[in-house]
Each structure stands twice: as C-alpha cells, then as structure tokens.
Amino acid sequence: MTSKAIQKEVDRQIEVMRDGAVDLFGEDDLRKRLAQALAEKRPLRVKLGMDPSSPDLHLGHTVVLQKLKRLQQLGHTPIFLVGDFTARIGDPSGKKKTRPALSKDEVEKNAATYVEQVGRILDVESIEVRFNSEWMEAMSTTDMVRLCSHYTVARLLERDDFSKRYKAGEPISVHEFLYPFVQAYDSVALETDIEIGGTDQTFNLLMAREIQRDYGQPPQAVITHPLLVGTDGSDKMSKSLGNLIGITESPEEMYGKTMSITDTLMLDWFDILSCREWSDLDDDRAKLSCDAGDPFAFKKMLAARIVTRFHGSDAADRAILHFQNVIRDKGVPDEVFEIEVASGSGLLDILRQLGFAASTSEARRLVSQQAVSIDGQKVGDPGLRPASGSYLIRVGRRRFGRVRVG
C-alpha cells in the first residue's frame, strides 16, 4: 500500500473504532501504530475481557462484543479474555459494597458456556481465547508486590466508587484494590494494542496503559462504550438485578421482554445496540420525533431485530405471533411443555421440573413475588402441593407449562 492509501485506511478504521463509542483514548499513538501495522501487513491485538460472574451473557455484553466483531472484520486479532481469576476477586466497579467472592468451582461452571455463547456473535475459529488464571496463578508474591508498587492508594481512591465508599465510611477490602492491578496486568501479559470495555471500566483500562509503560510496552488504545440500561429502565443490565435479556433466552421471551421496555429506553437501545448496523436508524429517530411516529410499531421493529440477530428471522416471526396471541390477546400457546409428577409433589419442585426456576430458592422467590398462577389463579403459598389432576401453570406473562399430578 502507498502511504496515501495507508492513511486513508487508517482514517476508515478509526471511524469504525469511534462508531458508537463514548471515548477513544490514545488515538494519536493508535494512528501511528495502525499505520505501521498496515505497512507491515500484520494485525493489531484487540482485547475484550469479561468475568464469568454468572453463566449467561446478556444484551449488555453484546455491545462490546459487536465492536470486537467489527475489528475482527477489519483483520485484527480479537482476544476474548475470560477473567476466571479476576472473577474470584470480584469487580468493584460501580459497587457500593464489597462483592461476595466466587469460588473457583463456581467460576469454572459459569465460564463453561462463555465461548459457545460468544460464538453466536464472533467467529470463534479465528479468535484467541485466554484465561487470566494462566499467568496470575503462576505469579509469585514478589512479582505481585512489584506490580502493586506501580500505583498509590491515593490514585486508587480517585476512582469514583472507591472515593464515595471511603467518604461515606463504607469498608473497602484490600483485595478490591488488587482488581484493577490484575486487570491492567492482563494487557501486559497479552501485549494488547487495543482494549474495549464499558464506561464503568474506564479507570481500569486507563490504568492498564500506565502499567504497560512501566513494563516497557507501548500503552494500549482504549475504546469505551456506553452501558446498556436494563429492562427496568433505571440500572445497567445485570444478572444480579434481574433486568436482563440473555442471548440464549427463547425468541418468545426475548421478544416479550423487549416489548416491555419504555419508549425512552427503546431509543437508547436503538442507538447502543445498532452501531450503524441498522442503516435506517436516523430515519427511525426522525419519525419517532414526529406526531406521526408510532412508538409501539418501532418497539416491535426493535424486538424483531434483536430476536433475528440471535435466533434468525423465522424465530422472530414465531415470536411475533406468540406475543400477539398470548400476551396481547391473553391467549395460551398451542404447544405447551407438559410434565407428569407423583402425587404429593410440591409446587416449588414442579416449577423446577418445568424449567421455570433453576433452584428451589428461585422458585420460592417467584411464588413470593406473585408471579405464579395455576389455572388463572395467583398462588402465594410456596408450600402448596396440588391435588391429583391436570393444571396449567403460568409464570410471569410469557411462560406456560402443564403438569399432571398423580
């Protein structure tokens, strides 16, 4: 490539990197590094790390995964880092109190499905999948002390979450201070050129730039993306808050949950989840700002596009019909999963067998929240043992099952 062609390609790739992002830190150095890589016909190393604090990825995770995919399409090497070591520390970002520590077994169980789920978005055959336990479990105490010597407690307390907790007299555990060091060292171990993350990770990602310099490496560029607000319309999408849409959820559940969000949130989702992938986004926004705009129609469009992305257009069509027949018109699906249980079986166990709850405690929570009905009647007794017979069980607005007792 000529120098002019290289500069043109650098401009194009920087535009892709900036698309949908909040900030691109280190752009000047990135332009030089990218130009050199293009001249040498080699890819840059692009890292995205996620802690397996829960077993399922959700729409919030896909915001940064989509950016990693786009950089993969530009020819760069995507590195998906599973933070199996950092998950045992617990990311303190944005937290008002210390997160409960996860055991190694819990983390490994959660991480087991991550690569398969990432494969729904990325071409996993050409990505580098790494686990930060590879280098952190091998790190000596001497090396850990050396790593921690590169930063001061005063600098750590500049973090908004740590600062607020410190000023409020809330405890901050020493191990929480270690988290940003470990995350930063990941970039050293992987010799990262670019790192992608949410805006809540900005402090950690910028700290990695400083740590890389201290270890004699050129600092990575940092691309931050906005956080996706969950279905409750107030907090970021999170498993712990229950305001998520998992990417492995059924098309019907995914469509129905999207239809439940507010009109204001819908516009944010269009922006954050699209990244110009939907070329008519600007037209959609213009129409919605006019009196002629139909928010319900645009919400259906958004829901259908989300389902299509993860399940295909046929599944989206089925989800639309299900929503119309079951949710809007209060009907019951033609096909309902059915089980048989022994006489005397408890409701909580029935909910588990139907797949409506992963544990007894989750089933109990559903009942206590008045989310369970039997033959149209709300159930509030978690100790209920239905008499012999056939029952239609409904959980929430979208999940149905039949049970034959006895």
Coordinates of C-alpha atoms in Angstrom, one line a residue:
M1 CA 0.0 0.0 0.0
T2 CA 1.2 3.5 -0.7
S3 CA 1.5 6.0 2.2
K4 CA -1.6 7.8 0.9
A5 CA -3.6 4.5 0.8
I6 CA -2.4 3.6 4.3
Q7 CA -3.5 7.0 5.7
K8 CA -6.9 6.6 4.0
E9 CA -7.3 3.1 5.5
V10 CA -6.2 4.4 9.0
D11 CA -8.9 7.1 8.8
R12 CA -11.5 4.4 7.8
Q13 CA -10.6 2.1 10.6
I14 CA -10.5 4.9 13.2
E15 CA -14.0 5.8 12.1
V16 CA -15.1 2.2 12.7
M17 CA -13.5 2.2 16.2
R18 CA -15.2 5.5 17.1
D19 CA -18.6 4.4 15.9
G20 CA -20.9 4.0 18.9
A21 CA -18.1 4.7 21.3
V22 CA -18.0 7.2 24.1
D23 CA -14.2 7.7 24.1
L24 CA -11.2 6.6 22.2
F25 CA -8.1 7.2 24.4
G26 CA -4.7 7.2 22.8
E27 CA -5.9 7.9 19.3
D28 CA -2.7 9.7 18.1
D29 CA -0.5 6.8 19.1
L30 CA -3.0 4.3 17.7
R31 CA -2.9 6.0 14.3
K32 CA 0.8 5.6 14.2
R33 CA 0.7 2.0 15.4
L34 CA -2.1 1.2 12.9
A35 CA -0.2 2.8 10.0
Q36 CA 2.9 0.7 10.9
A37 CA 0.8 -2.5 11.2
L38 CA -0.8 -1.9 7.8
A39 CA 2.6 -1.2 6.2
E40 CA 3.9 -4.5 7.7
K41 CA 0.7 -6.4 6.9
R42 CA 0.2 -7.6 10.4
P43 CA -2.9 -7.3 12.7
L44 CA -3.2 -5.4 15.9
R45 CA -4.1 -7.3 19.1
V46 CA -7.6 -6.3 20.4
K47 CA -8.6 -7.4 23.8
L48 CA -12.0 -7.7 25.4
G49 CA -12.2 -9.2 28.9
M50 CA -15.3 -10.5 30.8
D51 CA -15.5 -12.0 34.2
P52 CA -17.7 -15.1 34.4
S53 CA -19.7 -13.9 37.4
S54 CA -22.8 -15.5 36.0
P55 CA -23.3 -18.3 33.5
D56 CA -25.1 -16.3 30.8
L57 CA -24.2 -13.4 28.6
H58 CA -26.9 -10.8 28.0
L59 CA -27.6 -7.9 25.6
G60 CA -25.4 -5.6 27.6
H61 CA -22.4 -7.8 26.9
T62 CA -23.1 -7.7 23.2
V63 CA -22.4 -4.0 22.9
V64 CA -18.7 -4.5 23.3
L65 CA -18.8 -8.0 21.6
Q66 CA -20.2 -6.3 18.5
K67 CA -17.3 -3.8 18.4
L68 CA -14.8 -6.7 18.8
K69 CA -16.5 -8.4 15.9
R70 CA -16.2 -5.3 13.7
L71 CA -12.4 -5.0 14.5
Q72 CA -12.1 -8.7 13.7
Q73 CA -13.7 -8.0 10.3
L74 CA -11.0 -5.3 9.8
G75 CA -8.4 -8.1 10.0
H76 CA -7.2 -7.6 13.6
T77 CA -6.7 -10.4 16.1
P78 CA -9.5 -10.5 18.6
I79 CA -8.6 -11.7 22.1
F80 CA -11.6 -12.8 24.3
L81 CA -10.2 -12.9 27.8
V82 CA -12.2 -14.9 30.3
G83 CA -11.5 -13.4 33.7
D84 CA -11.6 -16.6 35.7
F85 CA -9.0 -15.2 38.2
T86 CA -10.5 -11.7 38.5
A87 CA -13.9 -13.1 38.9
R88 CA -12.7 -14.7 42.2
I89 CA -11.7 -11.2 43.4
G90 CA -14.9 -9.5 42.3
D91 CA -15.0 -6.4 40.1
P92 CA -15.7 -3.4 42.5
S93 CA -16.5 -1.1 39.6
G94 CA -19.7 0.9 40.4
K95 CA -20.3 -1.2 43.5
K96 CA -21.4 0.4 46.8
K97 CA -20.1 -2.5 48.9
T98 CA -17.7 -5.5 48.6
R99 CA -18.9 -8.1 46.2
P100 CA -19.2 -11.7 47.5
A101 CA -16.2 -13.7 46.4
L102 CA -16.9 -16.6 44.0
S103 CA -15.2 -20.0 44.4
K104 CA -13.0 -21.5 41.7
D105 CA -15.7 -24.1 41.0
E106 CA -18.4 -21.5 40.7
V107 CA -16.3 -19.5 38.2
E108 CA -15.4 -22.6 36.1
K109 CA -19.1 -23.6 36.0
N110 CA -20.1 -20.1 34.8
A111 CA -17.3 -19.9 32.3
A112 CA -18.1 -23.3 30.7
T113 CA -20.6 -21.9 28.3
Y114 CA -19.0 -18.5 27.6
V115 CA -17.1 -19.5 24.4
E116 CA -20.2 -21.1 22.9
Q117 CA -22.3 -18.0 23.6
V118 CA -19.6 -15.7 22.2
G119 CA -19.7 -17.9 19.1
R120 CA -23.2 -16.5 18.5
I121 CA -21.6 -13.2 17.7
L122 CA -17.9 -13.8 16.8
D123 CA -16.2 -16.3 14.5
V124 CA -14.6 -18.3 17.4
E125 CA -12.4 -20.2 15.0
S126 CA -10.3 -17.2 14.5
I127 CA -10.2 -15.6 17.9
E128 CA -7.7 -16.1 20.7
V129 CA -9.5 -17.3 23.9
R130 CA -7.4 -16.9 27.0
F131 CA -8.0 -17.2 30.8
N132 CA -6.1 -14.8 33.1
S133 CA -5.5 -17.6 35.6
E134 CA -2.8 -18.7 33.1
W135 CA -0.4 -16.0 34.3
M136 CA -2.0 -14.8 37.6
E137 CA -1.9 -18.2 39.3
A138 CA 1.8 -18.5 38.3
M139 CA 2.7 -15.1 39.6
S140 CA 4.9 -15.1 42.6
T141 CA 4.4 -12.9 45.7
T142 CA 7.5 -10.9 44.7
D143 CA 6.0 -10.2 41.3
M144 CA 2.7 -9.2 42.8
V145 CA 4.4 -6.8 45.1
R146 CA 6.3 -5.4 42.2
L147 CA 3.1 -4.9 40.2
C148 CA 1.3 -3.1 43.1
S149 CA 4.3 -0.8 43.6
H150 CA 3.4 1.0 40.3
Y151 CA 0.4 2.7 41.8
T152 CA -0.5 4.5 45.0
V153 CA -3.5 4.2 47.3
A154 CA -4.2 7.9 46.7
R155 CA -4.6 7.3 43.0
L156 CA -6.9 4.3 43.6
L157 CA -9.1 6.5 45.8
E158 CA -9.6 8.8 42.8
R159 CA -11.9 6.1 41.4
D160 CA -15.5 7.3 41.8
D161 CA -16.8 4.1 43.5
F162 CA -13.8 3.8 45.9
S163 CA -14.0 7.6 46.7
K164 CA -17.7 7.5 47.5
R165 CA -17.3 4.5 49.8
Y166 CA -14.3 6.0 51.5
K167 CA -16.0 9.3 52.2
A168 CA -19.1 7.5 53.4
G169 CA -17.1 5.4 55.8
E170 CA -18.0 2.2 54.0
P171 CA -15.4 -0.5 54.1
I172 CA -13.1 -1.2 51.2
S173 CA -11.4 -4.6 51.3
V174 CA -7.7 -4.7 50.4
H175 CA -8.4 -7.4 47.8
E176 CA -10.7 -5.0 45.9
F177 CA -7.7 -2.7 45.4
L178 CA -5.9 -5.6 43.7
Y179 CA -8.6 -6.0 41.0
P180 CA -7.5 -3.1 38.8
F181 CA -3.9 -4.2 39.1
V182 CA -4.7 -7.7 37.8
Q183 CA -6.9 -6.4 35.0
A184 CA -4.1 -4.0 34.0
Y185 CA -1.5 -6.8 34.0
D186 CA -3.7 -8.8 31.7
S187 CA -2.8 -6.3 29.0
V188 CA 0.9 -6.7 29.8
A189 CA 0.6 -10.5 29.6
L190 CA -1.3 -10.3 26.3
E191 CA 0.7 -7.4 24.8
T192 CA -2.5 -5.7 23.9
D193 CA -2.7 -2.9 21.3
I194 CA -6.3 -2.0 21.8
E195 CA -8.8 -2.8 24.7
I196 CA -12.5 -2.5 24.5
G197 CA -14.8 -2.0 27.5
G198 CA -17.8 -0.3 29.1
T199 CA -17.6 3.2 30.5
D200 CA -17.7 1.7 34.0
Q201 CA -14.2 0.2 33.2
T202 CA -12.6 3.4 32.2
F203 CA -10.3 3.7 35.3
N204 CA -9.1 0.1 35.0
L205 CA -8.5 0.4 31.2
L206 CA -6.5 3.6 31.6
M207 CA -4.6 2.2 34.5
A208 CA -3.5 -0.6 32.1
R209 CA -1.9 2.0 29.8
E210 CA 0.3 3.2 32.7
I211 CA 1.2 -0.3 33.8
Q212 CA 2.2 -1.3 30.3
R213 CA 4.5 1.7 30.2
D214 CA 6.1 0.6 33.5
Y215 CA 6.7 -2.8 32.0
G216 CA 8.3 -1.4 28.9
Q217 CA 5.4 -1.8 26.5
P218 CA 3.7 0.8 24.4
P219 CA 0.3 1.7 26.0
Q220 CA -2.8 0.3 24.5
A221 CA -5.5 2.4 23.0
V222 CA -8.8 2.3 24.9
I223 CA -12.3 2.2 23.4
T224 CA -15.2 2.7 25.8
H225 CA -18.8 2.1 25.0
P226 CA -22.0 3.2 26.9
L227 CA -23.6 0.8 29.3
L228 CA -27.0 -0.7 28.3
V229 CA -29.7 0.1 30.7
G230 CA -31.7 -2.9 31.7
T231 CA -35.4 -3.6 31.2
D232 CA -36.3 -1.8 34.4
G233 CA -35.2 1.5 32.8
S234 CA -33.0 2.6 35.7
D235 CA -29.9 0.5 36.2
K236 CA -27.4 -1.1 33.9
M237 CA -28.3 -4.5 32.6
S238 CA -27.2 -7.1 35.2
K239 CA -27.9 -10.6 36.3
S240 CA -28.0 -9.6 39.9
L241 CA -30.7 -7.0 39.3
G242 CA -32.8 -9.4 37.1
N243 CA -33.2 -6.7 34.5
L244 CA -31.5 -8.6 31.7
I245 CA -32.3 -10.3 28.4
G246 CA -30.0 -13.3 28.0
I247 CA -28.7 -14.0 24.5
T248 CA -29.7 -17.7 25.0
E249 CA -33.2 -16.9 26.0
S250 CA -36.1 -18.2 23.9
P251 CA -37.2 -16.0 21.0
E252 CA -40.6 -15.5 22.7
E253 CA -39.0 -14.4 26.0
M254 CA -36.6 -12.1 24.2
Y255 CA -39.3 -10.5 22.1
G256 CA -41.7 -10.1 25.0
K257 CA -39.1 -8.6 27.3
T258 CA -38.1 -6.1 24.7
M259 CA -41.7 -5.1 24.2
S260 CA -42.0 -4.4 27.9
I261 CA -39.4 -1.5 27.9
T262 CA -40.3 2.1 27.9
D263 CA -40.4 4.3 24.8
T264 CA -37.5 6.4 26.0
L265 CA -35.4 3.3 26.7
M266 CA -36.3 2.0 23.3
L267 CA -34.5 4.9 21.6
D268 CA -31.4 4.3 23.8
W269 CA -31.4 0.6 22.8
F270 CA -31.7 1.5 19.1
D271 CA -28.6 3.7 19.5
I272 CA -26.4 1.4 21.6
L273 CA -27.3 -1.9 20.1
S274 CA -27.2 -0.8 16.5
C275 CA -23.8 0.8 15.9
R276 CA -24.9 1.8 12.3
E277 CA -25.7 -1.9 11.7
W278 CA -29.3 -0.7 11.1
S279 CA -28.8 1.9 8.4
D280 CA -32.3 3.4 8.8
L281 CA -31.7 4.3 12.5
D282 CA -31.6 8.1 11.7
D283 CA -34.9 7.8 9.8
D284 CA -36.5 5.9 12.7
R285 CA -35.5 8.6 15.1
A286 CA -36.8 11.3 12.9
K287 CA -40.2 9.5 12.5
L288 CA -40.4 8.9 16.3
S289 CA -39.9 12.6 16.9
C290 CA -42.9 13.5 14.8
D291 CA -46.5 13.2 15.8
A292 CA -47.0 10.5 13.1
G293 CA -44.4 8.3 14.8
D294 CA -45.9 5.1 16.4
P295 CA -43.7 4.0 19.4
F296 CA -45.4 0.6 19.6
A297 CA -44.6 -0.1 15.9
F298 CA -40.9 0.9 16.4
K299 CA -40.7 -1.2 19.5
K300 CA -41.9 -4.2 17.6
M301 CA -39.3 -3.4 15.0
L302 CA -36.6 -3.3 17.6
A303 CA -37.8 -6.6 19.3
A304 CA -37.9 -8.4 15.9
R305 CA -34.4 -7.2 15.0
I306 CA -33.0 -8.4 18.4
V307 CA -34.6 -11.8 18.0
T308 CA -33.4 -12.1 14.4
R309 CA -29.8 -11.3 15.4
F310 CA -29.6 -14.3 17.8
H311 CA -32.3 -16.7 16.5
G312 CA -33.0 -15.9 12.9
S313 CA -35.9 -14.4 11.0
D314 CA -38.2 -17.4 11.2
A315 CA -37.9 -17.5 15.0
A316 CA -38.6 -13.7 15.1
D317 CA -41.8 -14.4 13.1
R318 CA -42.9 -17.0 15.5
A319 CA -42.1 -14.7 18.5
I320 CA -44.3 -12.0 17.0
L321 CA -47.2 -14.4 16.6
H322 CA -46.7 -15.7 20.1
F323 CA -46.8 -12.1 21.5
Q324 CA -49.9 -11.3 19.6
N325 CA -51.8 -14.4 20.6
V326 CA -50.5 -14.9 24.1
I327 CA -49.5 -11.6 25.6
R328 CA -51.6 -9.0 23.8
D329 CA -54.7 -11.2 23.4
K330 CA -54.2 -13.1 26.7
G331 CA -54.2 -16.5 25.0
V332 CA -52.4 -19.7 25.7
P333 CA -49.8 -21.1 23.2
D334 CA -50.9 -24.1 21.1
E335 CA -47.8 -26.0 22.2
V336 CA -47.2 -26.1 26.0
F337 CA -44.5 -28.2 27.6
E338 CA -46.1 -30.8 29.8
I339 CA -44.7 -33.0 32.6
E340 CA -46.1 -35.7 35.0
V341 CA -45.2 -35.7 38.7
A342 CA -46.1 -38.0 41.5
S343 CA -49.0 -37.3 43.9
G344 CA -47.9 -35.1 46.7
S345 CA -45.2 -33.2 44.7
G346 CA -44.7 -29.6 45.9
L347 CA -45.2 -26.5 43.7
L348 CA -41.5 -25.5 44.1
D349 CA -40.3 -28.8 42.7
I350 CA -42.9 -28.6 39.9
L351 CA -41.6 -25.2 38.9
R352 CA -38.1 -26.6 38.7
Q353 CA -39.1 -29.6 36.6
L354 CA -40.9 -27.3 34.2
G355 CA -37.7 -25.3 33.8
F356 CA -39.2 -22.1 35.3
A357 CA -36.7 -22.0 38.1
A358 CA -33.1 -23.2 38.3
S359 CA -33.3 -23.7 42.1
T360 CA -35.7 -24.1 44.9
S361 CA -34.8 -20.6 46.2
E362 CA -35.6 -19.1 42.8
A363 CA -38.9 -21.0 42.7
R364 CA -39.8 -19.7 46.1
R365 CA -38.9 -16.1 45.0
L366 CA -41.3 -16.4 42.0
V367 CA -44.1 -17.5 44.2
S368 CA -43.4 -14.8 46.8
Q369 CA -43.5 -12.2 44.0
Q370 CA -46.9 -13.4 42.9
A371 CA -45.5 -14.4 39.5
V372 CA -47.0 -17.9 39.5
S373 CA -50.6 -18.8 38.7
I374 CA -52.4 -22.1 38.5
D375 CA -55.4 -22.3 36.1
G376 CA -55.6 -18.5 36.2
Q377 CA -55.4 -18.1 39.9
K378 CA -52.4 -16.4 41.6
V379 CA -50.5 -18.6 44.1
G380 CA -48.9 -17.2 47.2
D381 CA -48.2 -20.4 49.2
P382 CA -44.7 -21.8 48.4
G383 CA -45.6 -24.9 50.4
L384 CA -48.6 -25.8 48.1
R385 CA -48.9 -29.4 47.0
P386 CA -51.5 -29.6 44.2
A387 CA -54.1 -32.4 44.4
S388 CA -54.2 -35.0 41.7
G389 CA -55.3 -33.6 38.4
S390 CA -54.1 -31.6 35.4
Y391 CA -53.1 -27.9 35.7
L392 CA -52.0 -25.0 33.5
I393 CA -49.1 -23.2 35.2
R394 CA -48.2 -19.7 34.2
V395 CA -45.1 -17.8 35.3
G396 CA -45.0 -14.1 34.5
R397 CA -46.6 -13.1 31.3
R398 CA -44.9 -15.4 28.8
R399 CA -44.1 -18.8 30.3
F400 CA -46.6 -21.6 30.3
G401 CA -46.5 -25.3 31.3
R402 CA -48.9 -28.1 32.1
V403 CA -48.5 -30.6 34.9
R404 CA -50.3 -33.8 35.6
V405 CA -50.2 -34.7 39.3
G406 CA -50.8 -38.3 40.4

